[in-house]
Amino acid sequence: MINEIALHSPALAIAIPLVFAFLLPLLKKWKKLAALMALIGFGAAETMAVLVFKSVLTEGIKVYVMGASSIGQTTPPFMPVPVRIILEIDAFSALMGLAGATIALLAAIYSIKFIKESHVKYYSLLLLMLAGLLGFVFTGDLFNLFVFFEVLSISSIGLIAFWLKRSEAVEAGFKYLTISAVASLFVLFAIGLLYGEHGILNIATISRDMLFYGFAFTDIIALGLLVCAFAMKCGTAPMHFWVPDAYGEAPAAVTAVLAIASLSSVYALLRIAFTVFGPLPHTEIIAYAVIIMGAISLFVGATMSLVQKDLKRLIAYAGVSQTGFILVAFGVGLVAINNVPLQAFGLRAMQGGLFHLINHAFYEALLFLVAGAIIYRAGTKDLNELGGLARQMPLTAVFFLIGAISIAGLPPSNGFASKILIYESIYFFSPLLAVIALISSVIVVVPMVKAFCSAFLGPEIKKFKSVKEVPGSMILAMLVLSIIVIFFGLFPGIMLESIVNPAVNALLNQAAYVGGVL
Amino acid sequence: MSNSFELCVGPIHPALKEPIQLDFEVEGERVKNVSFKLGQVHRAIEWAGMRRNPIQILYLAERICGICNVCHPMAFSMALEKIAEIEVPKRAEYIRVINAELERIHSHILWAGVAAHELGFDSVMHYTWRVREKVLDIIEMLNGNRITKGVFMIGGVRRDVKKEHIPKIRQALQYYRDCYAKLEKIFLKDASIKARTRDIGVLSKKEALKLCAVGPTARASGVKKDIRVDFAYAAYPWLDIKPVTPEIAGLKARGDTFDRILVRLLEVKQSIDLIEQCLNDLPAGPILAEPVLQKLLVQLKGVEGESIALQEAPRGELIHYLKMAAQDSPYAWKVRAPTYANLPPLIPMLSGCEIADIPIVAASIDPCISCTNRVVQIDNDDSILSMDKLRELSVQKTNKILREVKK
Amino acid sequence: MTMDFSVLLFVPVFSITAILLGLFFRGIDRKLGAKMQARIGPPIIQPFIDLKKLLMKENIVPENAIKWVFNSMPLIALSASILVLLYVPFLGFPPLLSGYGDLILVLYLLMIPALALAVGGFSSGSTYASVGAQRELVLMMSYEFAFSIVIVTIAWLVTKTAPVINAFSLVSISVVPVWGLVGVMGFIGLLLLLLALMLVMPAELGRLPADIAEAKTEIADGVFVEYSGRNLALLYLALDVRTIAFSSLVVALFFPFAFTEFVPLQGIVAVIANALFFLVKVFIVMFFGSIFVHVAVARFRVDQAARAYWGPVLLIALIGMALVMWGTVLG
Amino acid sequence: MLGMVKELLVQLFKKPATNKFPVKYAPKSITGLLEKVEKGQAKLNEPVPVPEGFRGRLSYDRKKCIMCKQCIKVCPAAALEVDEKNNRIKHFVSRCTFCAQCVDICPTKALSMTNEFLLSAYDKKQGFVEVKEQPKEKKEKAIAGEK
Amino acid sequence: MKPAGVVNSFKKEFENNIEIHTSEHGKGKKKTVRVWITVKNKDFKKAVRHLFKLQEFPHFSVSSGTDLGKEIEIINHFVLNYGERLKAIPVSIKVKLPKRKPEMETITDLFPSAIISEQEKMEMLGITIKGIPRNRVFTDESMPSNAFPWRKDSKGVEKIARNLHEEKRGNKK
Amino acid sequence: MGINTLNRSLWVFHVNTGSCNGCDIEIVAALTPRYDVERFGIKLVGTPRHADVLLVTGAVTRQMKDKLLRVYEQTPDPKVVMVIGNCGATGGVFYESYNLVGPVDRLIPVDVFVPGCPPRPEAIIEGVVKAWKKLEELEAAGKRKKKRAKEAKE
Ligand code: SF4
Ligand code: SF4
Ligand code: SF4
Ligand code: SF4
Ligand code: SF4
Ligand code: SF4
Ligand code: SF4
Ligand code: SF4
C-alpha cells in the first residue's frame, strides 16, 4: 500500500488538492467540516510532496506518465496536442514542490483563525492554487506547464481579490490578471512556435531535439518569449510593478503562498534556460539579460522598500530585491556553464542562488504571516500608525525579527548563509556586481529595522492597548517557519549537502533529465 | 514611525545652556514648523526692582544675565542719570566704554566657543575659551571679579583704571590681535565650519528690517543698526567707530549664519581698537559725580520723571525705561534685552532647516534667554507663537497675493 | 566553519584582551585629544574607572521602552563587536575563527553594533533616540558602499593574482600582502582604497565628524539618551571594541606585515614583538582614522555626511577599484 | 582648509594650559590625601592667583563698626542683618553677591573684602558664616580641612 | 529728516489731538533728541501708521507700561533713522487707557515682533489688546488669574510672593 | 569598586533652573583648558540618565520646578547634587519674588553648596573635592556601621 502510494505520489500530490478543491463547495453548510477537510487536503498533499522528494533523492529522476503511453501518441487521435500528462520530477522540482506544499500547509493552518469569512471559497481557491503550483513544477510537458500556469494564475487572482470590498484589492487583482494574461499569451505563443518547430511539447524531447539538430530561429524567439513571460511573473524589475499591489492586498496567508508561486516562475525560467535550451551558445545572451534584470531588481527593490510606509508593500519590495539576488546568481551560473575558468565560481553561484531561493521562500512567507498577524490584531499595516506592539505581541515580534534578519542577510540567518555564497562567487565575474549585491543587501537592512521599530517599538499607543497576541494556530504556522529559517541558517552545510547540491546537479545535468524520459 | 513628529528642544537640553523650549515639527530631518515657549527663567526682576533702591538695582540688573552683565547696570544708570540730571565725568565715560568693550570681547569669544560646540567642534571651543581667559583676567584685575563686574555706579564708575593696569591691558590687546588671525582662520577658512554655516539660517535684509532685528544679527543681514554709532552715549560719540557689516570684509551680506560669525569676529577686532583709543584718550579727572553714596541715595530719592536709555550690548540694542516718582524705588522699570528683538527673526531663519542646524542657527543670534525670559513671553492660541503666524505677519503683503492666487 | 577545542579556550582570553585594549586605546584617545586641546585630560586609565562606575550605577529602563529589546541590544552590540575580533588577525596571531568568506562576515558583523544601537534607540521610545537611530541608519547606508568596494576589490585582486581558493578569508590576505600583487597603477589604486577605508572609519565608529547619531548638542546623545548604568557601559565597550576591531581589519587588509619579517626573532620574543608591533600599527591607524580627525573637524550634518560618502568617498573607492583592476589586467 | 590642524599638532608637543589646582588627577582617596597634606607630606597646587582688589568673602571689624546700618540699606541681596543680641552685624555668605557695595558705603571701613573664594560647604548653614573679626590670610588651604 | 521735522509732521497730521515734547540725551554738541508724543487712544494706530510715512521700515523697540493710578499708560518706543551715525531719532508714542476699560489696538500687523511686547502688557498689566490672543505665559497656572504684577492696586501678586531667605529658616526640616 | 571609582568618574549634568548664566558660564569654563576638570574624570553629559552629579544653578522658577524634579528622578543612583552659586542656595539677589519656588534644597536634597556669584571655577573644583570627601566619609561610615553590626552579632 505504502509503495503504491509512493509510486503514485506525484499524481496524487496534484490530484488530492484538485479533488479537494472541487469537493469543498459541497460542504458549504458545514463550515467547520469544510475547513477540516481542507486541512486534510493540504496535509495529504504535503505528505505526497515529502514522498516525492524522498524518492527522488534516493532513486533519481522520477517520471510519471498518465494517459497516452508513448510520447507521440495523441488521444483521442484528432487532438492537435497529445492529451497526456507526463510528470518528470528531478531533485529541483521535488524541492520546489516540497517547499510549496509546506508553505501552503502552514498558510492553511494560519488561515483557520485568520480568515473570518467565506471559508469554503477561500480554501477551495487555495487548494486549487496548490494543485496548480505542484503541477507546474512537476510537469515534464510544456503544454501541461501552460495549463497549470493558468490554474495557478486564476486561483491567485481569485485570492488576491479575495477581499472584494476593498477597491484596492480588486485593483491589485486586476493588475495581476493583466500581467498573467500577457504572460500566458507569451507562453502560449512560445509553445506554439516550439511545437511548430519540433512537433512535440515534451520538455525532454525538445531539449534532445535541439541538442542534436541545433537551434532554429523560432527557438530563439520562443526562448525570448518564455524568459519574458516568466520574468514578468516572478516579479523582477522592471516588471515588478504588480508585486507590491498583489502582495500588499492579498490576505497575508495567500501572500505567503503567492511568494512561492512567483518563485516557481523562477523555477520555470531556469528549467527552460538550463534544461530546454541547455548549454547552447545563445544562453549567454539570456544569462546577461538575467543578470541585468537581477541587478536592477536588487537595487530597485531595496531602494523602493526604503520609502514604503505600508508594511506589506515594504516586505514585497524587499522581496523583489531578493529575487534579484537569485537571478544574478543563476545568471552568473549560466554564464559559467560555457566558460571554463569561471566554472567553479558558477557552480558556487548556482548553489547560492538555489539555496537563496529556498530560503527566500520560507522567510518571505514568515514575514508575510507576521504582517498578517499585525493586521489581524492591530487592524492596520500602516507603519505610521503602528507602534509599541512588542509589549502585547512579543512572540510575533521575535518572529518578525527572525524574518527580518534573514531577509536582510545578517549573520547568523539562513539569508546570510546563502547570500555569502552568492557574493563569494559573483565577485570574480564582476566585482561591481558583488558590490551592488552587498550594498543592496545593506540597504534592505534599513527598511527592515525601520519596520520592526515602527511596528513593535516605541511608546505605547492607546489604540493598541487592548491588543493581544495572535491565536495559537497562527503562532504555530509562524513558529514552524521560524524554526525552518533558523535551522537552515545554523546548519547551512547540511542543507547544502542534502538539498541544494542535488537540485543544482539536477539542473545542470541536462542529459539526465532528457534521459529520464526517453 | 511617523515622518512628521514633534521634537522639543529644551527647556533642559545640552545645546542650550539656558532653559528655553523650542518645539519643532519635523519631517524626516527637516524642520517644518517652529515655535518657542519662554518663561522658564522668569525671576520677576522688574517687579523686584520696583521695590529696591537704585543702588541695589544696579546689582539686580547686573544679574539679569551674567554673560554681558555690563550693559544692564550701564543702561539703568544712564536712564537714572538723565532723570536726575547727573553729569557723568568724562573719565568715567571712557572707563565705561573700556568695560563695555572688554565685555564684548569676552562675550563674542565665549559665543564663538559655544557655536563651535554646537557644531561638535570641541577643539575650537577649547581654544576659544582658553584665549577668553585672558580677558577675564583683565576684567578681574579691573573689577575684582571675573564675571560680575559690579563696576557701575549712578554718576560714574566704582573703580578706576589705574596706571599700572594700562600696560597689562595693552598687552592683552596685543594678545588678542595675535589670536585674532587664528580665530579668523578657524572660523572663516575652515571647510567644515563653512559647510555647516554658509547659507544656513538666512535672514534677508528685508526680513531683518521688518522684524526689527538688532545687533550683530541685523548687521549680518546688512542692516547698519548700531546704538554705539547712531546714538550719543558714553564716550562713543568721541571715538572712531563704524557699524560692522560683512561689507567691511569686502563680502556681500547674505544674512546667513556664516555672516553672523563674521560680524562677531570683526567686532572683536573693533572692540580691541576702541579700547586702544580709550586708553590713548583717557582724560584725567574724577570717576564719580557724587562719591558719597549716602548723599547720592538721598539725592535720587527726590527725583521725578521718566527716561529711556539705549545701549548696544554684545547682542544688540538694549533698552531700559525708567520712571521715578520721588520715592526710594523706581515707579516703573522696563527692560528689553536684545534677544527679545532677535527671537522673531529666528523663526524665518529656522524654518526649512534641518534638525542638525537648529542649534547653530539658534545660537547664531546669540540668544541670552536670561534677559529675554525676564521680559518676554511669546504666546498665542495654542500657547505658542506659531511660525506660520509670524511668517504670515512678516511677509503679509506678498503672501496675501499668493494665497489669493492659490484659492 | 571550523571549531575545535582550543578555539573555545582562546575565545574568552581574546575577548577580555580585546575589551582591555579597547578601553586602553580609548584612554589614549582621550588623553591625546585633550593634549591637542591644550588640556591635561583624564588619566589613561579613565575609561576603566568610568566602566567600573557605570557598572555600579542603577540601570534604568525607561517607561516607554520595550524592556527585552532595550536590554538585549547593548549585549548584542558588544558580542558582535567581539566576534569581529575573533575573525581578524589580532596581536600577530591568525584569526581564531575562520572559514568561508570571513571578510563579508566581518563586514556584516561590523554593521550589527550600529543596528543594535539603532534598534535600541528606537526601543527607548524617546524622540531624540529615534532621530539618532534614523541618522545611524542613513549613515550606515552611506558608508557601507565604499567599504564593500574596498573589500570586494581586494578579494578580487587576491584571487586574480595569487589564486587562492578562499579569497574572502583574512588568512589568505594576510599571507599575501596586497601591495606585492600590483604594479604602479595598482599601487595608487590601493592607496586610494586605503584612503577610502580611513574615511569610512569615523562613520563606522561613530566618531566625529560623523558622530551624528549621538550628537550631544543636537539631540542629547541621540541613541544613547535613555541608556544608563550597565547598559551604557556595554554600549561604550561595544564602541571601543569596534574601534579596535576596525583598526585591526585595516591593519590586516593593508599592513599585515609581522615584525619578524624585518627582524628575525625566535620564540616568545617573536610573539611579543609581533604583538607589540601589531598594537603600534593599530594605534597609527586609529590616530589618523579617528583620534586626530575627531579633534580637527566639526560635525557633519547627516545629509552632508551622506553626500560625502555617496560622493567623494565613493568616487575615491571606485577610482581605486578601477586602477587596481586596470593595473592587474594589464600587468 | 582645516583651520585647526596646525594648531592641534603644535599643541600636542606643548605644555597644556591647565592650572593643576588642587592636584593633577583625582586622588584614589581624598581623605588620605588631605591627611597627608596636613602632615606636610604632600602639597596642593595653588589656584590661579587673584588680583589685587578681588572681591572675595567679606570681613568685618566689630570694633570699627558704628552700627549705622548703611551697609544693610544698600545690600542688594539682603545678606546683612543686625544681630540684636550681640549688637553687631551678621553676614550670610550664602546670600552674598560679593558686590562689595557694603564695603564702599561703610563710613568707618569696618567691612572689607578678602581674597578668600573657596567657600563650598555641605550645609548652607555653614555658609551662613558670621563675618570674621579679623581678615584671615590666604584661606585657600581651607580646602585641606573642613572647619 | 531732523527731529524738528518729525515733530512738525506729527503736528500737522494730528493738530490739536496731540502732545509733543522732546528731550535731549548725550553730551555737548553730539546729542540725540527723543520725541515724546502723547495721542488719544483712538488716534494711536494712526500715529503708528504715520511713522511709516516718514520711513519705510521704522524700528520698533519695545512697549512699556505703567500703572498711573486711574489710568494705565502704554508707551511704544520706536526709532527713526536707525542706522545713520548720530542721526537716529527715537520716538515714543504714549497712550493712556482708562483703568475701567483698558483696551487698545494691536500693532502686530505693522510690527510682527511687537506681539511679544503686547502679550507681556496684557499679562503684566491686565489690559486688553484687540487682535491678539490673551494668554498666561510668563507665569504659570499657579499664579492667580487676577494678579497683575505691574499693577499698583493688585494684591494677588503679594499673596504668592515669597522671600526665599526667610522661607528657608522657617521651613527647615 | 565603590566610591573610589565613582569619585574619579563623576559625570555631571547641568540644570539651569533660572540662573543669570554667570554660574553657568563658569561651569563651562571649568571644563575648558585652564581648569580642565576632565582630568578628574569629570565629563559633562547630555542627559541626566548618564549623570552622577547634578549641577544646579538658579533659584528655581515655577516653570522649572517640575523639570528639576524630573531630572532628579531620571538620574540613576547613586547621585550627588551640587548647587552652584548663591541664588540656588538662598535665592541670592533674587530673594524676593513671586515666581520663584526655590531655593534648590527645598525641592531636592543637596550635598554640596558652592557659594559665589558666580564662584570662580576653582571654587567649583573645590566643591567637587568636598563632594569626594563626603562620599568617602559616607562610605567609611557605612563600612564602620557594617563592621559594628557584625561585631555586635558575634
Ligand atoms: S524638557 Fe528637555 S529634557 Fe525634558 S522632555 Fe523636553 S527636551 Fe527632553
Ligand atoms: S520678568 Fe519682567 S515682568 Fe517679571 S518681574 Fe522681571 S521684570 Fe517684571
Ligand atoms: S543682553 Fe543678554 S547677555 Fe547681555 S545681559 Fe542681557 S541677557 Fe545677558
Ligand atoms: S549721617 Fe550721613 S554721612 Fe553720616 S553716616 Fe549717615 S549717611 Fe553717612
Ligand atoms: S547665548 Fe545664551 S543660550 Fe546661547 S550659549 Fe550663551 S548663554 Fe547659552
Ligand atoms: S558684598 Fe554685596 S551682597 Fe555681599 S553683603 Fe556686601 S553688599 Fe551685600
Ligand atoms: S556700614 Fe559699616 S559701620 Fe555701618 S553698620 Fe555697616 S559695617 Fe557697621
Ligand atoms: S549665583 Fe549669581 S552669578 Fe550665579 S547664577 Fe545666581 S545670580 Fe548669577
PDB file of C-alpha atoms in Angstrom, chain B residues 52-53 55-56 59-60 63 121 123-124 127 130 137 140-141 143-145 148-150 153 158-159 162 164 182 185-186 189-192 293-294 297 328, chain D residues 1-4 6-8 11 14 17 48-56 68 70 72-78 97-101 104-107:
ATOM      1  CA  ARG B  52      14.501  98.324  45.847  1.00  0.00           C
ATOM      2  CA  ASN B  53      16.652 101.396  45.843  1.00  0.00           C
ATOM      3  CA  ILE B  55      21.988 101.149  44.143  1.00  0.00           C
ATOM      4  CA  GLN B  56      20.555  97.756  44.891  1.00  0.00           C
ATOM      5  CA  TYR B  59      23.348  94.620  41.127  1.00  0.00           C
ATOM      6  CA  LEU B  60      19.967  93.166  40.426  1.00  0.00           C
ATOM      7  CA  ARG B  63      22.213  89.584  37.315  1.00  0.00           C
ATOM      8  CA  PHE B 121      33.918  71.128  17.098  1.00  0.00           C
ATOM      9  CA  SER B 123      38.737  71.685  19.858  1.00  0.00           C
ATOM     10  CA  VAL B 124      37.715  75.122  18.731  1.00  0.00           C
ATOM     11  CA  TYR B 127      40.742  77.035  22.029  1.00  0.00           C
ATOM     12  CA  ARG B 130      41.339  79.279  26.512  1.00  0.00           C
ATOM     13  CA  ASP B 137      41.884  88.095  33.916  1.00  0.00           C
ATOM     14  CA  GLU B 140      39.108  90.519  37.275  1.00  0.00           C
ATOM     15  CA  MET B 141      42.043  92.815  37.641  1.00  0.00           C
ATOM     16  CA  ASN B 143      36.850  94.992  38.815  1.00  0.00           C
ATOM     17  CA  GLY B 144      37.579  92.239  41.274  1.00  0.00           C
ATOM     18  CA  ASN B 145      35.503  89.505  39.711  1.00  0.00           C
ATOM     19  CA  THR B 148      30.027  90.070  37.533  1.00  0.00           C
ATOM     20  CA  LYS B 149      31.845  93.303  37.163  1.00  0.00           C
ATOM     21  CA  GLY B 150      29.936  95.420  39.623  1.00  0.00           C
ATOM     22  CA  MET B 153      27.513 103.469  39.882  1.00  0.00           C
ATOM     23  CA  ARG B 158      33.221 102.476  41.094  1.00  0.00           C
ATOM     24  CA  ARG B 159      36.721 101.506  40.113  1.00  0.00           C
ATOM     25  CA  LYS B 162      44.911 102.598  37.420  1.00  0.00           C
ATOM     26  CA  GLU B 164      49.669 100.077  36.432  1.00  0.00           C
ATOM     27  CA  LYS B 182      43.984  82.269  14.207  1.00  0.00           C
ATOM     28  CA  LYS B 185      41.421  81.146  10.056  1.00  0.00           C
ATOM     29  CA  ILE B 186      39.444  78.687  12.095  1.00  0.00           C
ATOM     30  CA  LYS B 189      38.503  79.384   6.373  1.00  0.00           C
ATOM     31  CA  ASP B 190      37.708  76.002   7.823  1.00  0.00           C
ATOM     32  CA  ALA B 191      35.821  73.941   5.278  1.00  0.00           C
ATOM     33  CA  SER B 192      33.759  72.015   7.745  1.00  0.00           C
ATOM     34  CA  LEU B 293      26.857 107.227  48.309  1.00  0.00           C
ATOM     35  CA  GLN B 294      24.695 108.245  51.210  1.00  0.00           C
ATOM     36  CA  LEU B 297      20.837 107.970  47.673  1.00  0.00           C
ATOM     37  CA  ASP B 328      13.013 105.175  47.282  1.00  0.00           C
TER      38      ASP B 328
ATOM     39  CA  MET D   1      41.185  74.141   4.652  1.00  0.00           C
ATOM     40  CA  LEU D   2      41.053  72.594   8.063  1.00  0.00           C
ATOM     41  CA  GLY D   3      41.925  75.589  10.136  1.00  0.00           C
ATOM     42  CA  MET D   4      42.684  73.778  13.334  1.00  0.00           C
ATOM     43  CA  LYS D   6      48.306  73.026  12.666  1.00  0.00           C
ATOM     44  CA  GLU D   7      47.296  74.435  15.993  1.00  0.00           C
ATOM     45  CA  LEU D   8      46.376  70.971  17.219  1.00  0.00           C
ATOM     46  CA  GLN D  11      49.742  71.784  20.873  1.00  0.00           C
ATOM     47  CA  LYS D  14      53.392  71.852  24.111  1.00  0.00           C
ATOM     48  CA  ALA D  17      47.426  75.432  29.626  1.00  0.00           C
ATOM     49  CA  VAL D  48      45.211  80.928  39.704  1.00  0.00           C
ATOM     50  CA  PRO D  49      46.219  83.885  41.859  1.00  0.00           C
ATOM     51  CA  VAL D  50      43.610  86.536  42.464  1.00  0.00           C
ATOM     52  CA  PRO D  51      44.455  90.124  41.587  1.00  0.00           C
ATOM     53  CA  GLU D  52      44.564  92.971  43.999  1.00  0.00           C
ATOM     54  CA  GLY D  53      41.097  94.215  44.821  1.00  0.00           C
ATOM     55  CA  PHE D  54      39.498  90.844  44.365  1.00  0.00           C
ATOM     56  CA  ARG D  55      36.033  90.665  45.818  1.00  0.00           C
ATOM     57  CA  GLY D  56      36.076  87.593  47.998  1.00  0.00           C
ATOM     58  CA  CYS D  68      24.877 102.872  61.172  1.00  0.00           C
ATOM     59  CA  GLN D  70      24.147 101.829  55.804  1.00  0.00           C
ATOM     60  CA  ILE D  72      22.206  96.827  55.178  1.00  0.00           C
ATOM     61  CA  LYS D  73      20.471  99.536  53.255  1.00  0.00           C
ATOM     62  CA  VAL D  74      22.462  99.054  50.070  1.00  0.00           C
ATOM     63  CA  CYS D  75      23.000  95.332  50.158  1.00  0.00           C
ATOM     64  CA  PRO D  76      21.222  94.022  47.065  1.00  0.00           C
ATOM     65  CA  ALA D  77      20.826  90.515  48.384  1.00  0.00           C
ATOM     66  CA  ALA D  78      19.780  91.181  51.971  1.00  0.00           C
ATOM     67  CA  THR D  97      26.625  88.557  45.748  1.00  0.00           C
ATOM     68  CA  PHE D  98      30.135  89.696  46.539  1.00  0.00           C
ATOM     69  CA  CYS D  99      29.442  93.102  45.118  1.00  0.00           C
ATOM     70  CA  ALA D 100      31.369  94.966  47.800  1.00  0.00           C
ATOM     71  CA  GLN D 101      28.783  97.686  47.844  1.00  0.00           C
ATOM     72  CA  ASP D 104      32.102 101.022  49.631  1.00  0.00           C
ATOM     73  CA  ILE D 105      29.444 102.614  51.739  1.00  0.00           C
ATOM     74  CA  CYS D 106      30.699 101.740  55.169  1.00  0.00           C
ATOM     75  CA  PRO D 107      31.765 105.069  56.664  1.00  0.00           C
TER      76      PRO D 107
END
